């Protein structure tokens, strides 16, 4: 009788253990959810963190890149043993378990037309699905030497938070698409010239304008922006690395505030006529206070 009692106890604990396993919430997070590539053959890595099995579903138009496993490998050199990042040259990752470093290997782009694709990482039970956008186009900085007298409308914008180790915080990634010519949503950036600009934010009930100064360096591929405030000692400043600079496209990202990042995909929607420039510059003296706009239309 005692044996049966012990057996029953073991079975009960086994069932309880299985229930804990089956009730475990599936989680998948990535170090980034969007990759931009130059037109040369290149590789970028993504750190995948998961507590479950997963598979990768790739778009039909993904014949120009592969997803492979990446890991550290110690090799012997003249200077001794060195640890390098090693990419599996034969295996294309379609499934895995737990954490893994993924290497996205992109083939060269022969033309000038941008191409995009995506792949989705799906948990074993299908309750978690994480999409990664892939884009490749020319990033020759000489294609867009100047942004003076240009107007760019936002096509899409992404926001995400990172922890103190630079890892993306789960569920913080947000991706929003806009019509770059729609004057009722999104935002526009007017680069007036002489290092002066205006950002136009469109909301449902009003249009807000914020003045800024800027310096665009096409060689370093950097956009430096300073938004003006009432206090001369307090200015919102950020350097935005330019990911793509072409005649009709402008991609940049920046740290919006500590550990909070933004990536903007802008499309050229027009040029600034002299009368429009004068209209903005007349209002330059009206600086904003804190997060308030300089003026409202």
mmCIF file of C-alpha atoms in Angstrom:
data_model
loop_
_atom_site.group_PDB
_atom_site.id
_atom_site.type_symbol
_atom_site.label_atom_id
_atom_site.label_comp_id
_atom_site.label_asym_id
_atom_site.label_seq_id
_atom_site.Cartn_x
_atom_site.Cartn_y
_atom_site.Cartn_z
ATOM 1 C CA UNK A 1 0.000 0.000 0.000
ATOM 2 C CA UNK A 2 2.886 2.320 0.807
ATOM 3 C CA UNK A 3 4.437 1.647 -2.626
ATOM 4 C CA UNK A 4 1.221 2.649 -4.344
ATOM 5 C CA UNK A 5 1.036 5.778 -2.211
ATOM 6 C CA UNK A 6 4.603 6.773 -3.186
ATOM 7 C CA UNK A 7 3.868 6.066 -6.845
ATOM 8 C CA UNK A 8 0.751 8.221 -6.658
ATOM 9 C CA UNK A 9 2.762 11.060 -5.099
ATOM 10 C CA UNK A 10 5.362 10.880 -7.865
ATOM 11 C CA UNK A 11 2.658 10.934 -10.525
ATOM 12 C CA UNK A 12 0.983 13.952 -8.931
ATOM 13 C CA UNK A 13 4.248 15.907 -8.875
ATOM 14 C CA UNK A 14 4.968 14.861 -12.454
ATOM 15 C CA UNK A 15 1.582 16.150 -13.595
ATOM 16 C CA UNK A 16 2.126 19.394 -11.685
ATOM 17 C CA UNK A 17 5.565 19.787 -13.311
ATOM 18 C CA UNK A 18 4.143 19.196 -16.786
ATOM 19 C CA UNK A 19 1.409 21.752 -16.168
ATOM 20 C CA UNK A 20 4.032 24.358 -15.247
ATOM 21 C CA UNK A 21 5.928 23.613 -18.453
ATOM 22 C CA UNK A 22 2.802 23.723 -20.602
ATOM 23 C CA UNK A 23 1.659 26.988 -19.004
ATOM 24 C CA UNK A 24 5.003 28.735 -19.540
ATOM 25 C CA UNK A 25 4.426 31.939 -21.488
ATOM 26 C CA UNK A 26 6.332 31.933 -24.775
ATOM 27 C CA UNK A 27 8.636 34.915 -25.214
ATOM 28 C CA UNK A 28 10.749 36.005 -28.180
ATOM 29 C CA UNK A 29 12.675 39.267 -28.447
ATOM 30 C CA UNK A 30 15.289 40.593 -30.864
ATOM 31 C CA UNK A 31 18.109 43.110 -30.693
ATOM 32 C CA UNK A 32 16.581 44.862 -33.730
ATOM 33 C CA UNK A 33 13.421 44.508 -35.801
ATOM 34 C CA UNK A 34 14.549 46.232 -38.984
ATOM 35 C CA UNK A 35 17.747 46.033 -41.053
ATOM 36 C CA UNK A 36 18.989 48.388 -43.778
ATOM 37 C CA UNK A 37 21.721 47.143 -46.140
ATOM 38 C CA UNK A 38 23.939 48.902 -48.697
ATOM 39 C CA UNK A 39 23.904 47.647 -52.273
ATOM 40 C CA UNK A 40 27.125 45.679 -51.712
ATOM 41 C CA UNK A 41 27.090 42.093 -50.432
ATOM 42 C CA UNK A 42 27.032 42.417 -46.651
ATOM 43 C CA UNK A 43 26.113 40.801 -43.342
ATOM 44 C CA UNK A 44 24.335 42.017 -40.231
ATOM 45 C CA UNK A 45 23.620 40.087 -37.049
ATOM 46 C CA UNK A 46 20.544 39.891 -34.840
ATOM 47 C CA UNK A 47 20.523 38.521 -31.302
ATOM 48 C CA UNK A 48 17.440 36.359 -30.801
ATOM 49 C CA UNK A 49 16.341 35.707 -27.198
ATOM 50 C CA UNK A 50 13.651 33.074 -26.634
ATOM 51 C CA UNK A 51 12.439 30.664 -23.970
ATOM 52 C CA UNK A 52 10.827 28.298 -26.458
ATOM 53 C CA UNK A 53 11.247 26.477 -29.770
ATOM 54 C CA UNK A 54 10.709 28.629 -32.862
ATOM 55 C CA UNK A 55 10.621 28.546 -36.643
ATOM 56 C CA UNK A 56 11.361 31.192 -39.277
ATOM 57 C CA UNK A 57 8.891 31.978 -42.036
ATOM 58 C CA UNK A 58 10.511 33.887 -44.928
ATOM 59 C CA UNK A 59 8.689 35.978 -47.528
ATOM 60 C CA UNK A 60 8.433 34.619 -51.070
ATOM 61 C CA UNK A 61 10.556 37.502 -52.412
ATOM 62 C CA UNK A 62 13.517 36.649 -50.163
ATOM 63 C CA UNK A 63 15.747 34.993 -52.749
ATOM 64 C CA UNK A 64 18.386 37.726 -52.324
ATOM 65 C CA UNK A 65 19.321 36.960 -48.708
ATOM 66 C CA UNK A 66 19.757 34.015 -46.354
ATOM 67 C CA UNK A 67 19.537 33.624 -42.588
ATOM 68 C CA UNK A 68 22.370 31.704 -40.983
ATOM 69 C CA UNK A 69 23.632 30.836 -37.544
ATOM 70 C CA UNK A 70 26.391 32.993 -36.080
ATOM 71 C CA UNK A 71 28.582 32.106 -33.124
ATOM 72 C CA UNK A 72 31.936 32.922 -31.576
ATOM 73 C CA UNK A 73 34.902 30.796 -32.584
ATOM 74 C CA UNK A 74 38.409 30.823 -31.116
ATOM 75 C CA UNK A 75 41.187 30.624 -33.703
ATOM 76 C CA UNK A 76 44.969 30.614 -33.528
ATOM 77 C CA UNK A 77 46.790 33.596 -35.053
ATOM 78 C CA UNK A 78 50.340 34.936 -34.982
ATOM 79 C CA UNK A 79 49.367 36.989 -31.941
ATOM 80 C CA UNK A 80 47.853 34.023 -30.146
ATOM 81 C CA UNK A 81 44.269 32.818 -29.750
ATOM 82 C CA UNK A 82 41.595 35.270 -30.894
ATOM 83 C CA UNK A 83 37.806 34.988 -30.621
ATOM 84 C CA UNK A 84 35.996 35.950 -33.810
ATOM 85 C CA UNK A 85 32.384 35.952 -34.951
ATOM 86 C CA UNK A 86 31.905 32.950 -37.208
ATOM 87 C CA UNK A 87 29.007 32.526 -39.639
ATOM 88 C CA UNK A 88 27.819 29.111 -40.750
ATOM 89 C CA UNK A 89 28.473 29.027 -44.478
ATOM 90 C CA UNK A 90 26.154 26.129 -45.344
ATOM 91 C CA UNK A 91 23.261 25.988 -42.905
ATOM 92 C CA UNK A 92 20.257 28.253 -43.474
ATOM 93 C CA UNK A 93 18.368 28.653 -40.210
ATOM 94 C CA UNK A 94 14.658 27.805 -40.407
ATOM 95 C CA UNK A 95 14.100 26.590 -36.847
ATOM 96 C CA UNK A 96 15.785 26.680 -33.473
ATOM 97 C CA UNK A 97 15.447 26.481 -29.725
ATOM 98 C CA UNK A 98 16.104 29.267 -27.249
ATOM 99 C CA UNK A 99 18.698 32.004 -27.770
ATOM 100 C CA UNK A 100 20.656 32.273 -31.010
ATOM 101 C CA UNK A 101 22.648 34.805 -33.010
ATOM 102 C CA UNK A 102 21.263 35.132 -36.517
ATOM 103 C CA UNK A 103 23.339 36.414 -39.427
ATOM 104 C CA UNK A 104 21.398 37.927 -42.327
ATOM 105 C CA UNK A 105 23.585 37.538 -45.423
ATOM 106 C CA UNK A 106 22.574 39.795 -48.336
ATOM 107 C CA UNK A 107 23.597 39.430 -51.973
ATOM 108 C CA UNK A 108 24.775 42.484 -53.964
ATOM 109 C CA UNK A 109 22.143 44.699 -55.564
ATOM 110 C CA UNK A 110 22.892 45.250 -59.253
ATOM 111 C CA UNK A 111 20.448 48.095 -59.921
ATOM 112 C CA UNK A 112 19.421 51.231 -58.066
ATOM 113 C CA UNK A 113 15.888 50.144 -57.190
ATOM 114 C CA UNK A 114 15.304 49.541 -53.493
ATOM 115 C CA UNK A 115 14.152 46.053 -52.552
ATOM 116 C CA UNK A 116 12.434 44.999 -49.366
ATOM 117 C CA UNK A 117 11.363 41.786 -47.701
ATOM 118 C CA UNK A 118 10.723 40.382 -44.251
ATOM 119 C CA UNK A 119 10.826 37.225 -42.219
ATOM 120 C CA UNK A 120 8.800 36.213 -39.175
ATOM 121 C CA UNK A 121 9.970 34.254 -36.146
ATOM 122 C CA UNK A 122 7.094 32.145 -34.824
ATOM 123 C CA UNK A 123 7.021 30.388 -31.452
ATOM 124 C CA UNK A 124 6.322 26.658 -31.280
ATOM 125 C CA UNK A 125 2.698 27.167 -30.251
ATOM 126 C CA UNK A 126 2.262 30.077 -32.634
ATOM 127 C CA UNK A 127 1.268 32.513 -29.893
ATOM 128 C CA UNK A 128 4.267 34.798 -30.463
ATOM 129 C CA UNK A 129 5.203 36.136 -33.897
ATOM 130 C CA UNK A 130 8.000 38.664 -34.375
ATOM 131 C CA UNK A 131 8.598 40.251 -37.786
ATOM 132 C CA UNK A 132 11.916 41.599 -39.076
ATOM 133 C CA UNK A 133 11.918 43.991 -42.037
ATOM 134 C CA UNK A 134 14.803 43.780 -44.517
ATOM 135 C CA UNK A 135 15.623 46.595 -46.937
ATOM 136 C CA UNK A 136 18.493 47.077 -49.367
ATOM 137 C CA UNK A 137 19.268 50.087 -51.513
ATOM 138 C CA UNK A 138 22.105 52.400 -52.493
ATOM 139 C CA UNK A 139 23.600 54.419 -49.658
ATOM 140 C CA UNK A 140 26.176 56.372 -51.648
ATOM 141 C CA UNK A 141 26.306 59.704 -49.753
ATOM 142 C CA UNK A 142 27.179 61.578 -52.943
ATOM 143 C CA UNK A 143 23.649 60.918 -54.242
ATOM 144 C CA UNK A 144 22.254 63.451 -51.794
ATOM 145 C CA UNK A 145 24.936 66.072 -51.220
ATOM 146 C CA UNK A 146 22.521 68.663 -49.906
ATOM 147 C CA UNK A 147 19.070 68.713 -48.308
ATOM 148 C CA UNK A 148 18.766 72.501 -48.534
ATOM 149 C CA UNK A 149 15.384 73.812 -49.747
ATOM 150 C CA UNK A 150 13.888 70.314 -49.600
ATOM 151 C CA UNK A 151 10.758 69.019 -47.897
ATOM 152 C CA UNK A 152 10.634 65.422 -46.661
ATOM 153 C CA UNK A 153 7.443 63.677 -45.556
ATOM 154 C CA UNK A 154 7.540 60.661 -43.248
ATOM 155 C CA UNK A 155 6.807 57.263 -44.839
ATOM 156 C CA UNK A 156 7.201 55.261 -41.653
ATOM 157 C CA UNK A 157 8.701 55.708 -38.213
ATOM 158 C CA UNK A 158 9.846 53.139 -35.646
ATOM 159 C CA UNK A 159 10.302 53.598 -31.885
ATOM 160 C CA UNK A 160 11.893 51.236 -29.401
ATOM 161 C CA UNK A 161 13.356 51.226 -25.893
ATOM 162 C CA UNK A 162 16.571 49.528 -24.860
ATOM 163 C CA UNK A 163 17.840 48.515 -21.448
ATOM 164 C CA UNK A 164 21.186 49.564 -19.999
ATOM 165 C CA UNK A 165 22.885 46.806 -21.987
ATOM 166 C CA UNK A 166 21.473 48.087 -25.288
ATOM 167 C CA UNK A 167 19.002 45.219 -25.646
ATOM 168 C CA UNK A 168 15.548 46.006 -27.044
ATOM 169 C CA UNK A 169 12.922 45.875 -24.287
ATOM 170 C CA UNK A 170 10.225 43.369 -25.118
ATOM 171 C CA UNK A 171 6.997 44.835 -26.519
ATOM 172 C CA UNK A 172 8.534 48.325 -26.800
ATOM 173 C CA UNK A 173 9.003 48.258 -30.578
ATOM 174 C CA UNK A 174 6.410 50.274 -32.486
ATOM 175 C CA UNK A 175 6.240 50.689 -36.254
ATOM 176 C CA UNK A 176 3.872 53.227 -37.857
ATOM 177 C CA UNK A 177 3.292 53.759 -41.593
ATOM 178 C CA UNK A 178 2.217 57.060 -43.164
ATOM 179 C CA UNK A 179 1.387 58.503 -46.539
ATOM 180 C CA UNK A 180 4.282 60.960 -47.029
ATOM 181 C CA UNK A 181 2.044 63.334 -48.989
ATOM 182 C CA UNK A 182 -0.803 63.349 -46.451
ATOM 183 C CA UNK A 183 -0.816 66.726 -44.691
ATOM 184 C CA UNK A 184 -3.168 65.544 -41.922
ATOM 185 C CA UNK A 185 -0.962 62.846 -40.361
ATOM 186 C CA UNK A 186 2.700 62.169 -39.687
ATOM 187 C CA UNK A 187 5.276 64.927 -39.917
ATOM 188 C CA UNK A 188 7.266 66.901 -42.485
ATOM 189 C CA UNK A 189 10.767 68.329 -42.272
ATOM 190 C CA UNK A 190 11.542 71.596 -44.092
ATOM 191 C CA UNK A 191 15.275 72.200 -44.578
ATOM 192 C CA UNK A 192 15.202 75.921 -45.346
ATOM 193 C CA UNK A 193 18.910 76.503 -45.911
ATOM 194 C CA UNK A 194 21.566 78.393 -43.954
ATOM 195 C CA UNK A 195 21.308 75.686 -41.314
ATOM 196 C CA UNK A 196 17.690 76.484 -40.412
ATOM 197 C CA UNK A 197 14.699 74.166 -40.555
ATOM 198 C CA UNK A 198 11.146 73.567 -39.431
ATOM 199 C CA UNK A 199 9.435 70.349 -38.388
ATOM 200 C CA UNK A 200 5.704 70.225 -39.061
ATOM 201 C CA UNK A 201 3.730 67.850 -36.835
ATOM 202 C CA UNK A 202 0.192 67.093 -37.969
ATOM 203 C CA UNK A 203 -2.439 66.078 -35.451
ATOM 204 C CA UNK A 204 -6.182 65.583 -35.728
ATOM 205 C CA UNK A 205 -7.035 69.064 -34.474
ATOM 206 C CA UNK A 206 -4.080 71.265 -35.367
ATOM 207 C CA UNK A 207 -0.746 71.589 -37.154
ATOM 208 C CA UNK A 208 2.303 72.342 -34.995
ATOM 209 C CA UNK A 209 5.625 73.782 -36.181
ATOM 210 C CA UNK A 210 8.967 73.446 -34.399
ATOM 211 C CA UNK A 211 12.057 75.435 -35.417
ATOM 212 C CA UNK A 212 15.486 73.777 -35.494
ATOM 213 C CA UNK A 213 18.993 74.341 -36.752
ATOM 214 C CA UNK A 214 20.792 71.590 -38.614
ATOM 215 C CA UNK A 215 24.013 70.494 -40.248
ATOM 216 C CA UNK A 216 23.983 67.669 -42.795
ATOM 217 C CA UNK A 217 27.307 65.967 -43.511
ATOM 218 C CA UNK A 218 26.912 63.600 -46.513
ATOM 219 C CA UNK A 219 30.441 62.239 -46.196
ATOM 220 C CA UNK A 220 30.138 61.299 -42.519
ATOM 221 C CA UNK A 221 26.471 60.427 -43.196
ATOM 222 C CA UNK A 222 25.264 62.364 -40.178
ATOM 223 C CA UNK A 223 22.409 64.805 -39.597
ATOM 224 C CA UNK A 224 22.934 67.086 -36.581
ATOM 225 C CA UNK A 225 19.742 68.781 -35.339
ATOM 226 C CA UNK A 226 19.121 71.231 -32.501
ATOM 227 C CA UNK A 227 15.535 72.161 -31.633
ATOM 228 C CA UNK A 228 15.222 75.630 -30.123
ATOM 229 C CA UNK A 229 13.697 76.330 -26.726
ATOM 230 C CA UNK A 230 12.945 79.472 -24.733
ATOM 231 C CA UNK A 231 16.065 79.035 -22.635
ATOM 232 C CA UNK A 232 19.295 79.509 -24.575
ATOM 233 C CA UNK A 233 20.956 76.986 -22.275
ATOM 234 C CA UNK A 234 18.447 74.178 -22.802
ATOM 235 C CA UNK A 235 18.282 72.748 -26.312
ATOM 236 C CA UNK A 236 17.044 69.422 -27.628
ATOM 237 C CA UNK A 237 20.035 68.119 -29.576
ATOM 238 C CA UNK A 238 20.690 64.888 -31.394
ATOM 239 C CA UNK A 239 22.946 63.412 -34.043
ATOM 240 C CA UNK A 240 21.081 61.189 -36.474
ATOM 241 C CA UNK A 241 23.174 58.655 -38.397
ATOM 242 C CA UNK A 242 21.958 58.657 -42.003
ATOM 243 C CA UNK A 243 21.235 55.106 -43.148
ATOM 244 C CA UNK A 244 20.217 55.966 -46.701
ATOM 245 C CA UNK A 245 20.601 59.198 -48.654
ATOM 246 C CA UNK A 246 19.196 59.331 -52.158
ATOM 247 C CA UNK A 247 17.431 61.947 -54.248
ATOM 248 C CA UNK A 248 13.986 60.802 -53.147
ATOM 249 C CA UNK A 249 14.666 58.828 -49.945
ATOM 250 C CA UNK A 250 16.205 59.798 -46.628
ATOM 251 C CA UNK A 251 16.539 57.332 -43.733
ATOM 252 C CA UNK A 252 18.001 58.274 -40.365
ATOM 253 C CA UNK A 253 17.828 57.144 -36.741
ATOM 254 C CA UNK A 254 18.618 58.824 -33.451
ATOM 255 C CA UNK A 255 18.359 58.456 -29.696
ATOM 256 C CA UNK A 256 15.211 60.430 -28.977
ATOM 257 C CA UNK A 257 15.923 60.445 -25.236
ATOM 258 C CA UNK A 258 18.044 58.154 -23.041
ATOM 259 C CA UNK A 259 17.473 54.535 -24.083
ATOM 260 C CA UNK A 260 14.643 55.536 -26.442
ATOM 261 C CA UNK A 261 15.374 55.285 -30.166
ATOM 262 C CA UNK A 262 13.610 56.440 -33.304
ATOM 263 C CA UNK A 263 14.148 55.525 -36.962
ATOM 264 C CA UNK A 264 12.493 57.650 -39.654
ATOM 265 C CA UNK A 265 12.043 56.810 -43.326
ATOM 266 C CA UNK A 266 11.447 60.051 -45.229
ATOM 267 C CA UNK A 267 10.466 60.701 -48.852
ATOM 268 C CA UNK A 268 11.157 63.889 -50.728
ATOM 269 C CA UNK A 269 7.779 65.490 -51.395
ATOM 270 C CA UNK A 270 8.787 68.885 -52.735
ATOM 271 C CA UNK A 271 11.099 71.875 -52.707
ATOM 272 C CA UNK A 272 10.763 75.052 -50.662
ATOM 273 C CA UNK A 273 9.772 78.114 -52.648
ATOM 274 C CA UNK A 274 11.231 81.475 -51.494
ATOM 275 C CA UNK A 275 7.877 82.751 -50.219
ATOM 276 C CA UNK A 276 7.485 79.694 -47.986
ATOM 277 C CA UNK A 277 10.979 80.141 -46.606
ATOM 278 C CA UNK A 278 10.278 83.795 -45.735
ATOM 279 C CA UNK A 279 7.052 82.767 -44.035
ATOM 280 C CA UNK A 280 8.904 80.421 -41.681
ATOM 281 C CA UNK A 281 11.855 82.706 -41.019
ATOM 282 C CA UNK A 282 9.558 85.594 -39.979
ATOM 283 C CA UNK A 283 8.387 83.421 -37.094
ATOM 284 C CA UNK A 284 11.872 82.446 -35.979
ATOM 285 C CA UNK A 285 11.795 84.744 -32.939
ATOM 286 C CA UNK A 286 8.853 82.814 -31.496
ATOM 287 C CA UNK A 287 10.768 80.129 -29.633
ATOM 288 C CA UNK A 288 9.027 77.276 -27.882
ATOM 289 C CA UNK A 289 8.996 76.489 -24.166
ATOM 290 C CA UNK A 290 9.675 72.886 -23.213
ATOM 291 C CA UNK A 291 7.631 70.621 -25.474
ATOM 292 C CA UNK A 292 5.302 73.418 -26.625
ATOM 293 C CA UNK A 293 5.282 74.302 -30.350
ATOM 294 C CA UNK A 294 6.672 77.594 -31.592
ATOM 295 C CA UNK A 295 3.465 78.408 -33.409
ATOM 296 C CA UNK A 296 0.216 76.750 -34.414
ATOM 297 C CA UNK A 297 -1.695 77.018 -37.683
#
